Amino acid sequence: MKSCGVSLATAAAAFGDEGKKMAAGKESCESKEGSSCLTAEEREALGGLDSRVFGFVRLHEDGARTKTLLGKAVRCYESLILKAEGKVESDFFCQLGHFNLLLEDYPKALSAYQRYYSLQTDYWKNAAFLYGLGLVYFYYNAFHWAIKAFQEVLYVDPSFCRAKEIHLRLGLMFKVNTDYESSLKHFQLALIDCNPCTLSSVEIQFHIAHLYETQRKYHSAKEAYEQLLQTENLPAQVKAIVLQQLGWMHHNVDLLGDKATKESYAIQYLQKSLEADPNSGQSWYFLGRCYSSIGKVQDAFISYRQSIDKSEASADTWCSIGVLYQQQNQPMDALQAYICAVQLDHGHAAAWMDLGTLYESCSQPQDAIKCYLNATRSKSCNNSSTLAGRIKFLQNSSENWNRTVPLTPVQQQVHSWYLTPQKLQHLEQLRANRDNLNAAQKLILEQLESQFVLMQQVRHIAEISTGLHKGQSSHLAGPNDEQPPFSAGPAQYLQAASTAIQKQTGLQTLPSNSVTQGAALNHLSSHIPTSGGQQGITFTKEGKPSGNRSLVPEISRHVGDKPNGSASLKGLSNHVQQLMAEPVCSPNHGDSTSPNVQISDNPQVSALLVGKPSDSGDSGACDKVSNFHSTICTKTNNSFASSPSSVISTATPSPKSTEQTVTHSVPSLNSPHSRLHTLNGEGLENSQSSIKTDLPIISQKSGSHVIPSMSVSIYSSSSEVLKACRNLGKNGLSNSHILLDKCPPPRPPTSPYPPLPKDKLNPPTPSIYLENKRDAFFPPLHQFCTNPKNPVTVIRGLAGALKLDLGLFSTKTLVEANNEHTVEVRTQLLQPADENWDPTGTKKIWRCESNRSHTTIAKYAQYQASSFQESLREENEKRTQPKEYSDTESISSDSSGRRRKGPFKTIKFGTNIDLSDDKKWKLQLHELTKLPAFVRVVSAGNLLSHLGHTVLGMNTVQLYMKVPGSRTPGHQENNNFCSVNINIGPGDCEWFVVPEDYWGVLNDFCEKNNLNFLMSSWWPNLEDLYEANVPVYRFIQRPGDLVWINAGTVHWVQAVGWCNNIAWNVGPLTACQYKLAVERYEWNKLQSVKSVVPMVHLSWNMARNIKVSDPRLFEMIKYCLLKILKQCQTLREALTTAGKEIIWHGRTNDEPAHYCSICEVEVFDLLFVTNESNSQKTYIVHCQDCARKTSGTLDNFVVLEQYRMEDLIQVYDQFTLAPSLSSSS
Ligand SMILES: [Zn+2]
């Protein structure tokens, strides 16, 4: 724990205080009780134990004493709480939570933490609490809540000593949630941190490589895996799994070469992987798949056999064995194998599919239907529509069949191969009476016989797979044995059957009541019993590849490949489990930074990886989270209501209390609802965001309300502030009280209350019609647009009124001006008007396909033009053949209700074309200076003009080139700035707009759909919004119309016709704009997303350059300056105290604001620059926290200072409220 010494020492110091508090609390209890349960030494030892040592304390062997101590502490605390009837200090519960967490008693830990949460208003200041809570949620796979808790830890304490562990776990959870960008970011943040965590850095690197693979970035994945293999002293387990992934990728991915080369590489990698870890059942399985695909049947069987021997029975392996048998024309062996697969994993869609096709090929359509139905019910089924068609077909074509063959128990055999004693008795009777049976009885006999055989086979296989018959089976599978090791069984007497079936397969397997088919059925059902007793022992010579004919029809070949996807992940999970376990059990884990590390939560971490992508796709993770959360929390919630001692009892989730859940229990932790009623009258606002809570504005609004944390007036002079800061700096713990207290972590707003009635959900769009230039410059227009009540304003006919030459932005002119200019291209699906469907057209989704590439203006122009001409041609064709056209139209509209959408045409959208270069785009940019000041790209009243540098697309113009259907997915502008958009034409655009205060609702929808609100591409489902009472403004933007998007407004746009648009951002000088920009700045920080507008830098420039007469705006800016001043001062003090030299660097004019090259947070004034980059003058900037993570003592860094403290102080003091007469126009 050496490398964490500093923070633990601090922690110990902190707990010194709490220890005292606890002791004080105890004394009052002791006086009642008369006896003390913990000695002073024990209390001291416990003082250093909280959630931060989770995973880093030994509880076994030499750590047994710690475990005993923790157990004693828990008992003592519990009895004290009981005695005091729950009336103890809230810290008691927090400590109890920590102790239970360390003992891995998660239900009790959650219960105690929850109690603390309910008692402690400013719980969010307690990073150890939030961290412990996050770990508990993580354990329960409640990722939604775990992510929130962990993000809040980093927000309130960016230098938290377990930041690395948090980033690792966030990386894992985002990976499961398919938010790959966030996942990568957090893995990388974990990787740069040299502190210890529960995975080694090569293991984190492995996750990054696997992340690429999951995203199908195969070349990046291959590169990353290969790079890992170059690592010196790579642990054997990591090596084995890296080789395994490389092998499997080569087998699976077409990009990696021609088939023969790929397979040979795949086999080599897998063999090397098995050298590193001969016991990997998964590698054996993959090897089997490779051999199978190149027709090496013997080797494939041997590998599968090894896989079964080495690992737990796996449904994938059995499914593949089944496929192999089926290919060898051994249907009964295939049947056994598939049944093993579905017994092991009832949701194994591929096995059900294969079993279905097997039944189909054996003319048992009813059984096939059942199998297909099981397949469609499975979550891992991704072609349910094909299957549905197949089922329907079978149902229709087997109607005749049904009339002759009544439904009987044989059709149940897949579900219940087990014969009840009664049925066995029945079978005996029928057998004895064989010669005197009527037709129906004969049929029943046949069915019971086949079921009997099946039962025995399944039992036999189950025995093999559980290792009971290992001795026997290994002799079957001898390496020199010519026989397929699994060819046990009834295959030989199925000879006749399989030839019959083979004929049929040649005829495409569909059941028709032909004679052949009847024969096949007979063979399958009646011939088996006679030799049923011998299965499992006899070999068959018929097991050889039968050559050209396969039993597996098209559909199942495709499906036969399905286990691949899940297999690779599942395999991974096994291995990572080993990986994770490795540091624990291996004493020579020498290179680890944490020799004492004991990982106490391996199963949870590895549990993450078990989740198949499909699980987490739609329902998986989210459902789990809410289900879990509701039950657990309901339980603990109940315990609040009952006796205080119930917090001690083990909370077992009780399913019957779910009704009460979400509304009551979920908000009880971590939710923005939670404090609505517990704060004062301002509760609602306070709970929504930090800035609202702490800004003086709020105290003005409700005169009586004083924010307790604001003990220093912003009107105090800077020298007083700095004096206070200096005193704080001395003892190092500045966050405990008085000045400028920490802000609570920001939270998205809850849905506005009361909900709007349904008839108000389609409000008319605020629109203004301009007739002439005077209208455009009429001051109230500006006021109207920036009024927070108008989320959007359409200024109709602006171009005409101002006589703007829009032709300057027409495609023709653009090509003439700069034909080689870069265009970013988004490849999208052409969707029906206002809907967004998944690529197969089966269901409406939020995720919006939008893949990025690049081209030039000339090439896009060509595409745009040809797309237009193509549609003209189509129009003409329709006109010349009106009859035919109307026919097809009526057919498609007839069936549109039932028919699924798609497949969709692909279109290209030319976006974010940079027009910032005023030499290249002189005419165009000049034309835009004709606009009224408040919408101009550059103006004194535009905050973005005070940045002092360019932010592309924000304070410069961007151009968009569109064909019909081009979509700008849902978003708010960067840092909630306003935006201006002019349609050049000739076609129209359609806009969808949601007011700012509903962004929390949209954020929730994104989370539910596993999308990142800030980073992903999403297209809201209008029905979802209607259900959730979210109002949506919807309007058409014609050529020459200007759309003003107000601060924070959520919007999404699609082109109706062919058109170009131009757009940029503006920042009106209003309190609302500034407030929303700062709020988003903080939310971005919490979400680890870069704020494109550097608000700190901007605030200082505003103080220097702008006279502010709006008192609300003034106070907000002044408050922010004060906070920054305090931060700069405390950081300076700390560095000086630590003996770290601060080097004066200054700054040039127009120097852009700086961002941390690691975490992308804005870095102001004090830049941490690596020594190398300083000497090379490349100045790679870090924030303090990232610098300390890579170099605890900052030895590798120089600290450069950009502002003189006196300068900042002067700016702060001189920034005063301007008289209101000079207010901006
Ligand atoms: Zn950083």
mmCIF file of N, CA, C and O and ligand atoms in Angstrom, residues 189 192 1155-1161 1163 1181-1187 1189, ligand 1:
data_model
loop_
_atom_site.group_PDB
_atom_site.id
_atom_site.type_symbol
_atom_site.label_atom_id
_atom_site.label_comp_id
_atom_site.label_asym_id
_atom_site.label_seq_id
_atom_site.Cartn_x
_atom_site.Cartn_y
_atom_site.Cartn_z
ATOM 1 N N LEU A 189 -7.872 6.351 -18.606
ATOM 2 C CA LEU A 189 -7.599 7.104 -17.383
ATOM 3 C C LEU A 189 -7.073 6.178 -16.282
ATOM 4 O O LEU A 189 -6.245 6.578 -15.474
ATOM 5 N N ILE A 192 -3.192 5.376 -17.052
ATOM 6 C CA ILE A 192 -2.127 6.345 -16.784
ATOM 7 C C ILE A 192 -1.844 6.470 -15.290
ATOM 8 O O ILE A 192 -0.822 7.016 -14.897
ATOM 9 N N TYR A 1155 -6.395 22.649 -21.957
ATOM 10 C CA TYR A 1155 -7.129 21.492 -21.447
ATOM 11 C C TYR A 1155 -6.130 20.415 -21.056
ATOM 12 O O TYR A 1155 -5.055 20.315 -21.655
ATOM 13 N N CYS A 1156 -6.489 19.620 -20.073
ATOM 14 C CA CYS A 1156 -5.631 18.504 -19.672
ATOM 15 C C CYS A 1156 -5.585 17.493 -20.820
ATOM 16 O O CYS A 1156 -6.617 17.088 -21.342
ATOM 17 N N SER A 1157 -4.378 17.096 -21.192
ATOM 18 C CA SER A 1157 -4.251 16.169 -22.312
ATOM 19 C C SER A 1157 -4.744 14.779 -21.940
ATOM 20 O O SER A 1157 -4.963 13.941 -22.801
ATOM 21 N N ILE A 1158 -4.926 14.518 -20.655
ATOM 22 C CA ILE A 1158 -5.386 13.197 -20.224
ATOM 23 C C ILE A 1158 -6.910 13.192 -20.029
ATOM 24 O O ILE A 1158 -7.617 12.429 -20.676
ATOM 25 N N CYS A 1159 -7.416 14.079 -19.147
ATOM 26 C CA CYS A 1159 -8.842 13.997 -18.795
ATOM 27 C C CYS A 1159 -9.677 15.086 -19.463
ATOM 28 O O CYS A 1159 -10.886 15.123 -19.301
ATOM 29 N N GLU A 1160 -9.052 15.998 -20.188
ATOM 30 C CA GLU A 1160 -9.725 17.026 -20.967
ATOM 31 C C GLU A 1160 -10.471 18.062 -20.138
ATOM 32 O O GLU A 1160 -11.363 18.743 -20.647
ATOM 33 N N VAL A 1161 -10.115 18.183 -18.874
ATOM 34 C CA VAL A 1161 -10.711 19.235 -18.065
ATOM 35 C C VAL A 1161 -9.943 20.528 -18.370
ATOM 36 O O VAL A 1161 -8.776 20.494 -18.767
ATOM 37 N N VAL A 1163 -7.678 23.608 -17.865
ATOM 38 C CA VAL A 1163 -6.624 23.920 -16.897
ATOM 39 C C VAL A 1163 -6.347 25.417 -16.991
ATOM 40 O O VAL A 1163 -6.015 25.921 -18.056
ATOM 41 N N VAL A 1181 0.031 19.690 -21.652
ATOM 42 C CA VAL A 1181 -0.527 20.171 -20.390
ATOM 43 C C VAL A 1181 -1.298 19.060 -19.668
ATOM 44 O O VAL A 1181 -2.013 18.275 -20.293
ATOM 45 N N HIS A 1182 -1.121 18.994 -18.363
ATOM 46 C CA HIS A 1182 -1.915 18.118 -17.501
ATOM 47 C C HIS A 1182 -2.609 18.968 -16.453
ATOM 48 O O HIS A 1182 -2.123 20.041 -16.104
ATOM 49 N N CYS A 1183 -3.701 18.453 -15.919
ATOM 50 C CA CYS A 1183 -4.271 19.070 -14.732
ATOM 51 C C CYS A 1183 -3.495 18.518 -13.533
ATOM 52 O O CYS A 1183 -2.752 17.551 -13.667
ATOM 53 N N GLN A 1184 -3.686 19.132 -12.387
ATOM 54 C CA GLN A 1184 -2.935 18.693 -11.231
ATOM 55 C C GLN A 1184 -3.186 17.225 -10.912
ATOM 56 O O GLN A 1184 -2.268 16.463 -10.629
ATOM 57 N N ASP A 1185 -4.451 16.818 -10.980
ATOM 58 C CA ASP A 1185 -4.782 15.455 -10.571
ATOM 59 C C ASP A 1185 -4.159 14.412 -11.491
ATOM 60 O O ASP A 1185 -3.633 13.411 -11.046
ATOM 61 N N CYS A 1186 -4.230 14.665 -12.788
ATOM 62 C CA CYS A 1186 -3.626 13.704 -13.717
ATOM 63 C C CYS A 1186 -2.109 13.701 -13.566
ATOM 64 O O CYS A 1186 -1.469 12.655 -13.679
ATOM 65 N N ALA A 1187 -1.522 14.870 -13.316
ATOM 66 C CA ALA A 1187 -0.075 14.922 -13.109
ATOM 67 C C ALA A 1187 0.305 14.075 -11.899
ATOM 68 O O ALA A 1187 1.240 13.277 -11.953
ATOM 69 N N LYS A 1189 -1.272 11.605 -10.680
ATOM 70 C CA LYS A 1189 -1.515 10.175 -10.917
ATOM 71 C C LYS A 1189 -0.347 9.539 -11.642
ATOM 72 O O LYS A 1189 -0.013 8.375 -11.417
HETATM 73 ZN ZN ZN B 1 -6.553 15.729 -16.098
#
